[in-house]
Every structure is written in C-alpha cells, then in structure tokens.
Amino acid sequence: MKKKEFKPRGDVFAALDIGTTKVACFIARADQQGGLRVEGIGHQASRGVKGGTIVDMDEAEGSILNAVHAAEKMAKETIREVVVNVSGGYPASRTIGVEVSIAGHEVGEADLRRILDQGRQTSEPDQRVLIHSIPVGYMIDGSRGIRDPRGMYGHKLAANIHVITAQTGAVRTLKTCIGRCHLDIESWVVSPFAAGLSALVEDEMDLGVTVIDMGGGTTTIAVFFDGNVVYTDGVALGGAHVTNDIARGLSTPVADAERMKTLYGSCMQSGLDERETIKVPLVGEDLQAQVNAVPKSMLVNIIQPRLEETFEMVRARLEASGFDKVAGRRVVLTGGASQLPGVRDLAALILDKQVRTGRPLRLAGLAESTGGPAFAVCSGLLHYGLFNKPISSRRARGAGQAGLFGRFGSWLRENF
C-alpha cells in the first residue's frame, strides 16, 4: 500500500471511534474562540470488530481506511495522528494514593510530574497496559479538596490518582491495525470518558453523574464527580446482542432483525402492541414467499429482558464499586443503543435515577445525522485532543493530562 503524503498538522484535530457496529472519523479545526468546528465526517459499518476488540485485522483495516478516507475527502485534509477510543480489552479502573515532599517551596509543574510518575510506578496487574493516569484530588499538608495546587505552598503534596488500564493484547492489536492504515496514535481515551467530555455540562461533572455509553458490543460506564472522572467500568452487552436475540427469537436474518429493531423496536410495552403486527422474513427462505406476521408485543418481549439485564449489571457494578452514591441521582445515556424508544424510562426504573439522553455539545459543524448519541464518543475524542495537546516526552505528557479538566472547565465557564 502506498504511503500517504502528509500536510502539516497545525490546528487540525482528528478522532477515530472504532466500535463493534460502526467506525467513525471526525476531522475538526480549532476556531478563534478556542472551540472546534467539524470539517470532515466519515463513518462506515464496522467489520472485523467484536465486543470492541479487533477479531479480523484485514476487515477492520478496511473499515478504518474507508471512514478516514471519507472524512479526509470532505475536509480536504490528510491526517497523520488520531485520538482513538478504547472500548474493548475490559477497561478497569482503580484509585491509588501517592505523596511527595515539597519542602515548603511553591508547587510547580515539576511537582505534578513527580506525583504522576510515582503513580505510574505502582505495579499493574499482569497483561494490562496503562490508558489513563488522572489526578482526581490534591492535598497539601492534609488540606483536601484542592483542584489545582500550582502556586500553593506546603511541605507534603498528596494526590489520589485514578488509573485506568486495559488488556495489553487488545490494545496492541488495535495499535497495529491503526498503524497499518498509516496513522499514528496521539492519545488513547476510554469510550465513556470521551462520551462524558462530549455530552455533559459543567454542573453535572461537578455534582456527580454516571455516563452510560451503550455501544453495539459493550456498555461502558464512567462516573464524574467534582469535575473529574473518578470511576470507569463496562459490561460485555450491547445493541448487537439485542439484534441477535431478535434474529434467534423470530428465526429471521440478522439484517432484518436490525431493521425491525430500528423501525418497530421498543423496550417498554404499550396497549397497542398486541394489535399491531410486523412482517418477519424467515431465515433461509425466499423473502417474498415465506413471511410471518407477529404481534409487535413479541418483539418488545425479546428486547426488554436483554436491556433489563444490561441495566441490572450496570447497577450491580456501581454498587459494588462504592461509587453509586458519589454519582448522585443523575444518569446520561449515550451510544447508538440508547436511541431505542423506552430506554430512558427503563433505565430510570431500574437504576432509580434521573436519566437523560446525551448528545454532542460544544461542537460546531455537525450534521443532524451525526449529532446524536451514537456520535458522542467521537465528538468527545476531539475535545480530549484539543484540551490534552500532545507533548513529545512521556513525562511532559503526564503533566498535560493532569491539567486536562482544569483547561476544559475554564473553557466551559468562559464560553457557555
């Protein structure tokens, strides 16, 4: 394959969302106000990806290349670096406490780097790789609640570091596949973190909120509190599992099951479902000759249990982690599977929280078809790239990530 001719990157940012059902690429340019305007959009049906993990390199490479090429053609740009999401590889998070001596001098960037370096030196479980190392709260001489300690004085600087890891094999496979497309990875971002950066308002981040990103192969969770992401997790259930349940339950091809889910699907029963009928083509039969007519209630009875199971697993993960109370009573749903009618009501019923559907915010130039919950992750990757600009050394990159939420919060307050 011929190597690309690259243009200077300048103020162009590119995001690549690789999911089980779709691959999306956004190319955006920073404007004079410090925001972003999308200039190129490409999305493609995902091939070779299952549960957020690549299972066929050639098919996945083709899907990525097609999505990137469409975005490049629309933006009239050739990209070299992309911010990429991580939804497979079973991302897991934990919080560790670290402390360094500052001997009475003013806290500076070097001290923040020491804190992050010390956090990185803690041993990770075997076969897992570090994705994020994010300070979620600083303390100086025991004084808590400090968001940015730079310029302050004390003797001991401590911090709680939120560490997010994923399976090494899944991340290396994804990196290799992207490299085969002649793209470099600027940053990794776990999917629910990116969705939160895109769809949350500042008050939600401060007061406590749970983001549930409902993808095709996985449902991932992020808890935000006091302006930071403090917990992430995920369950291996998504919209594709609902489609497969319909295909099996009604003996219909997967493509027809997806069509019925999109056109007629709901996860809450209504009084008219028994009277309304749906034509169901049978798998392996001539579409014109063999068609069953089933009540819509049968379709709802297939969809509802799977989504109930998904939200019950999310609730169990939050309760087991201890972050259920920290997250407050607010839930924001993103991802393509969250667009199914009745999902918001079902989530509110099972989680016992106030639920809204999240859409990309603070991003100009999005078409109506790409401005919905399904593209929240891709939009959030652009925000991450803008506010966590790459720095050449690994030590400096840590300091940049440490200040991500400070810069993002300041920009929100100034512009919205």
XYZ file of C-alpha atoms in Angstrom:
416
model
C 0.000 0.000 0.000
C 1.356 3.408 -0.957
C 2.423 5.700 1.889
C 0.339 8.876 2.336
C 1.650 12.366 1.590
C 1.090 14.354 4.788
C 0.223 18.007 5.223
C 1.370 19.942 8.297
C -0.986 19.222 11.193
C -1.308 22.760 12.554
C -4.610 23.245 14.383
C -6.352 20.238 12.823
C -7.611 17.513 15.163
C -8.765 14.024 14.175
C -10.783 11.475 16.145
C -11.296 7.791 15.352
C -14.097 5.862 17.084
C -13.721 2.120 16.428
C -16.793 0.249 17.600
C -18.485 -3.093 17.115
C -21.129 -1.785 14.699
C -19.557 1.342 13.189
C -16.246 3.130 12.641
C -16.442 6.932 12.703
C -13.815 9.568 11.923
C -14.198 13.299 12.619
C -11.724 15.939 11.465
C -12.053 19.357 13.125
C -10.233 22.663 13.203
C -9.805 24.947 16.209
C -11.543 28.316 15.870
C -10.549 31.703 17.269
C -12.646 31.193 20.403
C -10.768 28.025 21.302
C -13.603 25.731 20.242
C -13.817 23.219 17.408
C -15.592 23.155 14.056
C -16.005 19.792 12.327
C -14.876 19.931 8.699
C -14.773 16.250 7.791
C -17.025 13.331 8.741
C -16.690 9.693 7.738
C -18.499 6.671 9.136
C -18.618 3.107 7.957
C -20.190 -0.174 9.031
C -17.656 -1.901 11.247
C -16.163 -5.196 10.091
C -13.764 -7.412 11.987
C -14.624 -5.976 15.426
C -16.489 -7.841 18.161
C -17.136 -6.602 21.674
C -14.937 -3.570 20.978
C -11.969 -5.837 20.197
C -10.495 -6.496 16.752
C -11.027 -10.105 15.633
C -10.107 -9.748 11.932
C -7.241 -7.371 11.092
C -7.893 -7.138 7.358
C -11.600 -6.383 7.644
C -11.042 -3.881 10.470
C -8.303 -2.153 8.467
C -10.657 -1.785 5.510
C -13.396 -0.244 7.673
C -10.952 2.227 9.240
C -9.461 3.236 5.888
C -12.892 3.831 4.347
C -14.063 6.011 7.263
C -10.814 8.011 7.376
C -10.750 8.500 3.610
C -14.330 9.828 3.592
C -13.508 12.329 6.368
C -10.268 13.411 4.651
C -12.052 13.913 1.341
C -14.751 16.059 2.956
C -12.259 18.135 4.988
C -9.706 18.348 2.153
C -7.040 17.386 4.696
C -4.686 14.434 5.060
C -4.362 13.396 8.682
C -1.453 11.690 10.342
C -2.413 11.457 14.020
C -5.711 10.426 15.585
C -7.189 10.270 19.069
C -8.587 6.739 19.434
C -11.173 5.244 21.785
C -10.737 2.075 23.828
C -13.924 0.105 24.476
C -12.600 -3.465 24.297
C -9.881 -5.094 26.357
C -12.041 -4.911 29.508
C -11.002 -1.435 30.741
C -10.811 -1.298 34.544
C -10.075 1.495 36.976
C -8.705 1.879 40.480
C -7.671 4.795 42.672
C -4.265 4.947 44.352
C -2.867 7.476 46.821
C 0.610 8.986 46.312
C 2.615 11.589 48.245
C 5.773 13.623 47.610
C 7.725 16.110 49.698
C 7.784 19.740 48.502
C 9.872 21.053 51.454
C 7.992 24.319 51.798
C 8.545 25.616 48.257
C 5.926 26.683 45.722
C 4.178 23.837 43.908
C 5.064 23.826 40.220
C 4.777 21.661 37.093
C 7.757 19.551 38.173
C 5.934 18.548 41.381
C 2.841 17.500 39.412
C 5.036 15.369 37.156
C 6.625 13.737 40.223
C 3.164 12.870 41.554
C 2.113 11.323 38.217
C 5.397 9.455 37.799
C 5.039 7.963 41.257
C 1.508 6.887 40.417
C 2.701 5.207 37.221
C 5.386 3.274 39.096
C 2.799 1.270 41.032
C 2.740 -2.229 39.603
C -0.124 -3.017 37.232
C -1.721 -6.465 37.025
C -0.089 -8.794 34.515
C -1.077 -8.385 30.858
C -2.621 -4.942 31.362
C -1.478 -1.590 29.957
C -1.979 1.931 31.332
C -4.532 4.038 29.413
C -5.078 6.992 31.788
C -3.448 8.308 34.931
C -5.647 11.176 36.160
C -5.309 13.097 39.445
C -8.792 13.362 40.976
C -7.958 15.434 44.055
C -4.880 17.008 45.641
C -3.969 17.554 49.297
C -1.346 19.856 50.765
C -0.374 19.097 54.370
C -3.695 17.299 54.872
C -5.900 20.046 53.377
C -8.294 18.325 50.973
C -10.391 19.474 48.041
C -7.605 21.188 46.070
C -8.200 21.034 42.313
C -5.009 22.750 41.119
C -2.175 23.096 43.657
C 0.173 25.092 41.411
C 1.316 28.269 43.115
C 0.474 26.984 46.611
C 2.940 26.275 49.430
C 3.386 23.418 51.881
C 5.584 20.540 52.954
C 3.767 17.462 51.608
C 1.809 17.214 48.363
C -0.507 14.203 48.035
C -2.975 13.134 45.376
C -5.468 10.430 44.549
C -4.660 9.081 41.092
C -7.379 7.432 39.011
C -5.614 4.738 36.999
C -7.415 3.129 34.023
C -5.932 0.036 32.371
C -6.911 -2.373 29.593
C -5.708 -5.744 28.362
C -2.339 -5.422 26.643
C -3.167 -7.788 23.791
C -6.343 -5.961 22.730
C -4.638 -2.536 22.823
C -1.555 -3.732 20.894
C -3.750 -5.352 18.243
C -5.716 -2.112 17.850
C -2.479 -0.095 17.641
C -1.080 -2.412 14.964
C -4.270 -2.231 12.902
C -4.267 1.585 13.017
C -0.569 1.590 12.116
C -1.353 -0.481 9.016
C -3.591 2.424 7.956
C -0.501 4.723 8.135
C -1.860 6.579 11.164
C -0.126 7.451 14.430
C -1.981 7.380 17.749
C -1.932 10.725 19.518
C -3.832 9.530 22.610
C -5.943 6.656 23.890
C -9.261 7.506 25.568
C -11.705 5.040 27.129
C -15.119 5.391 25.488
C -17.311 6.525 28.430
C -14.728 9.175 29.386
C -14.885 10.585 25.839
C -18.694 10.426 25.845
C -18.755 12.436 29.075
C -16.453 15.126 27.694
C -18.847 15.494 24.781
C -22.293 15.211 26.361
C -22.023 16.556 29.934
C -22.476 20.107 31.166
C -20.172 21.523 33.834
C -22.678 21.282 36.698
C -23.186 17.570 36.030
C -19.441 16.955 36.180
C -19.225 18.850 39.482
C -22.305 17.493 41.274
C -21.947 13.861 40.202
C -23.232 11.939 37.200
C -22.976 8.500 35.617
C -22.386 8.291 31.868
C -23.575 5.031 30.308
C -22.321 4.603 26.756
C -24.454 1.922 25.100
C -22.487 0.638 22.130
C -23.019 -2.274 19.797
C -20.845 -4.815 21.605
C -20.253 -3.265 25.047
C -21.930 -0.961 27.539
C -19.357 1.153 29.349
C -19.711 3.346 32.439
C -17.957 6.462 33.738
C -18.671 8.305 36.982
C -17.817 12.017 37.085
C -17.602 13.957 40.356
C -16.066 17.282 41.393
C -15.055 17.951 37.802
C -13.136 14.675 37.325
C -13.768 11.168 36.053
C -13.396 9.016 39.177
C -14.508 5.541 38.051
C -14.913 3.571 34.825
C -16.171 0.067 34.096
C -18.074 -1.878 31.464
C -20.208 -4.916 30.713
C -19.985 -7.088 27.612
C -23.540 -6.442 26.441
C -24.718 -4.016 23.774
C -27.113 -3.317 20.945
C -25.749 -6.166 18.809
C -26.848 -8.648 21.492
C -30.399 -7.311 21.218
C -30.268 -7.743 17.431
C -29.041 -11.336 17.774
C -31.803 -12.091 20.303
C -34.396 -10.872 17.777
C -32.821 -12.916 14.969
C -32.890 -16.080 17.079
C -36.280 -15.482 18.664
C -38.073 -14.765 15.382
C -35.907 -17.001 13.114
C -35.093 -14.081 10.848
C -31.852 -12.920 9.183
C -29.659 -10.595 11.280
C -30.069 -7.735 8.775
C -33.865 -7.987 9.057
C -33.627 -8.215 12.841
C -31.640 -4.953 12.887
C -34.219 -3.318 10.603
C -37.125 -4.403 12.826
C -35.317 -3.217 15.952
C -34.747 0.193 14.366
C -38.238 0.645 12.886
C -40.502 -1.072 15.414
C -38.367 -1.791 18.476
C -39.148 -0.606 21.988
C -38.218 -1.793 25.445
C -41.466 -0.726 27.139
C -44.856 -2.298 26.489
C -47.816 -0.246 25.269
C -51.513 -1.078 24.950
C -51.403 -1.155 21.145
C -48.573 -3.672 20.822
C -50.901 -6.701 20.724
C -52.919 -5.272 17.815
C -50.017 -4.076 15.675
C -48.392 -6.762 13.517
C -44.943 -6.928 11.951
C -43.947 -8.899 8.849
C -40.961 -11.128 9.647
C -38.945 -12.737 6.808
C -37.765 -16.233 7.729
C -34.084 -17.093 7.621
C -33.099 -19.214 4.640
C -36.436 -18.741 2.868
C -37.398 -16.734 -0.213
C -38.267 -13.298 1.207
C -41.398 -12.964 -0.923
C -42.731 -16.473 -0.331
C -42.239 -17.025 3.395
C -43.131 -14.133 5.695
C -44.563 -14.490 9.198
C -46.833 -11.882 10.767
C -46.195 -11.499 14.507
C -47.585 -9.008 17.040
C -45.282 -6.148 17.993
C -45.569 -7.280 21.623
C -43.460 -10.338 20.735
C -40.643 -8.072 19.542
C -40.855 -5.966 22.722
C -40.803 -9.130 24.864
C -37.478 -10.076 23.238
C -35.871 -6.643 23.555
C -36.941 -5.738 27.089
C -35.285 -8.605 29.045
C -31.882 -8.020 27.424
C -31.904 -4.314 28.244
C -33.155 -5.023 31.761
C -30.212 -7.389 32.193
C -27.810 -4.713 30.916
C -29.019 -2.032 33.338
C -29.111 -4.503 36.241
C -25.467 -5.374 35.567
C -24.592 -1.664 35.420
C -26.374 -1.095 38.741
C -24.531 -4.040 40.319
C -21.140 -2.732 39.114
C -21.843 0.740 40.526
C -23.000 -0.621 43.879
C -20.016 -2.981 44.155
C -17.575 -0.170 43.374
C -18.934 2.152 46.061
C -19.333 4.989 43.547
C -23.112 4.659 43.284
C -23.703 7.367 45.919
C -20.859 9.566 44.620
C -22.531 9.638 41.204
C -25.679 11.148 42.679
C -29.047 10.655 41.027
C -28.115 11.766 37.522
C -27.525 9.437 34.546
C -26.702 10.429 30.972
C -27.146 7.815 28.226
C -25.068 7.908 25.043
C -24.329 5.454 22.229
C -26.426 4.087 19.401
C -28.330 1.588 21.565
C -29.604 4.429 23.795
C -31.794 5.666 20.902
C -34.218 2.740 21.201
C -37.649 4.009 22.322
C -38.268 3.464 26.029
C -34.615 3.041 27.026
C -34.625 6.232 29.092
C -37.726 5.150 31.063
C -36.391 1.625 31.600
C -33.032 2.949 32.842
C -34.790 5.317 35.267
C -36.907 2.438 36.579
C -34.037 0.001 37.166
C -31.332 2.447 38.282
C -33.734 4.615 40.336
C -32.106 7.768 38.987
C -32.966 10.747 36.785
C -31.996 9.882 33.213
C -31.470 11.977 30.104
C -30.114 11.211 26.637
C -26.774 12.873 25.893
C -25.813 14.424 22.568
C -22.572 16.070 21.402
C -22.285 19.589 22.824
C -19.895 22.467 22.146
C -19.020 21.205 18.660
C -19.890 23.257 15.563
C -20.365 21.874 12.074
C -22.064 18.573 12.909
C -24.832 17.470 10.556
C -28.144 16.393 12.090
C -27.452 12.759 11.230
C -24.131 12.817 13.125
C -25.236 14.981 16.039
C -26.990 12.248 18.007
C -25.975 9.992 20.925
C -24.284 7.491 18.594
C -21.530 10.028 17.849
C -20.930 11.291 21.399
C -17.710 9.270 21.782
C -16.202 10.512 18.518
C -17.041 14.111 19.460
C -15.524 13.647 22.907
C -12.286 12.358 21.373
C -11.939 15.720 19.596
C -12.413 17.588 22.878
C -9.784 15.385 24.514
C -7.353 16.066 21.685
C -7.934 19.825 21.974
C -7.506 20.083 25.733
C -4.810 17.421 26.146
C -2.438 18.513 23.410
C 0.388 16.046 22.798
C 3.820 16.771 24.239
C 6.895 14.981 22.984
C 8.177 13.407 26.194
C 6.227 10.934 28.260
C 6.922 12.876 31.468
C 5.556 16.083 29.968
C 2.511 14.275 28.574
C 1.566 13.314 32.116
C 1.553 16.946 33.190
C -0.666 17.800 30.217
C -3.185 15.139 31.227
C -3.097 16.400 34.800
C -4.364 19.777 33.624
C -6.988 18.474 31.198
C -10.011 19.077 33.404
C -8.753 22.459 34.564
C -8.468 23.731 30.978
C -11.730 22.080 29.925
C -13.626 23.533 32.897
C -12.172 27.006 32.323
C -13.175 26.918 28.662
C -16.723 25.829 29.591
C -17.095 28.698 32.051
C -15.786 31.271 29.561
C -17.836 30.137 26.551
C -21.088 28.668 27.908
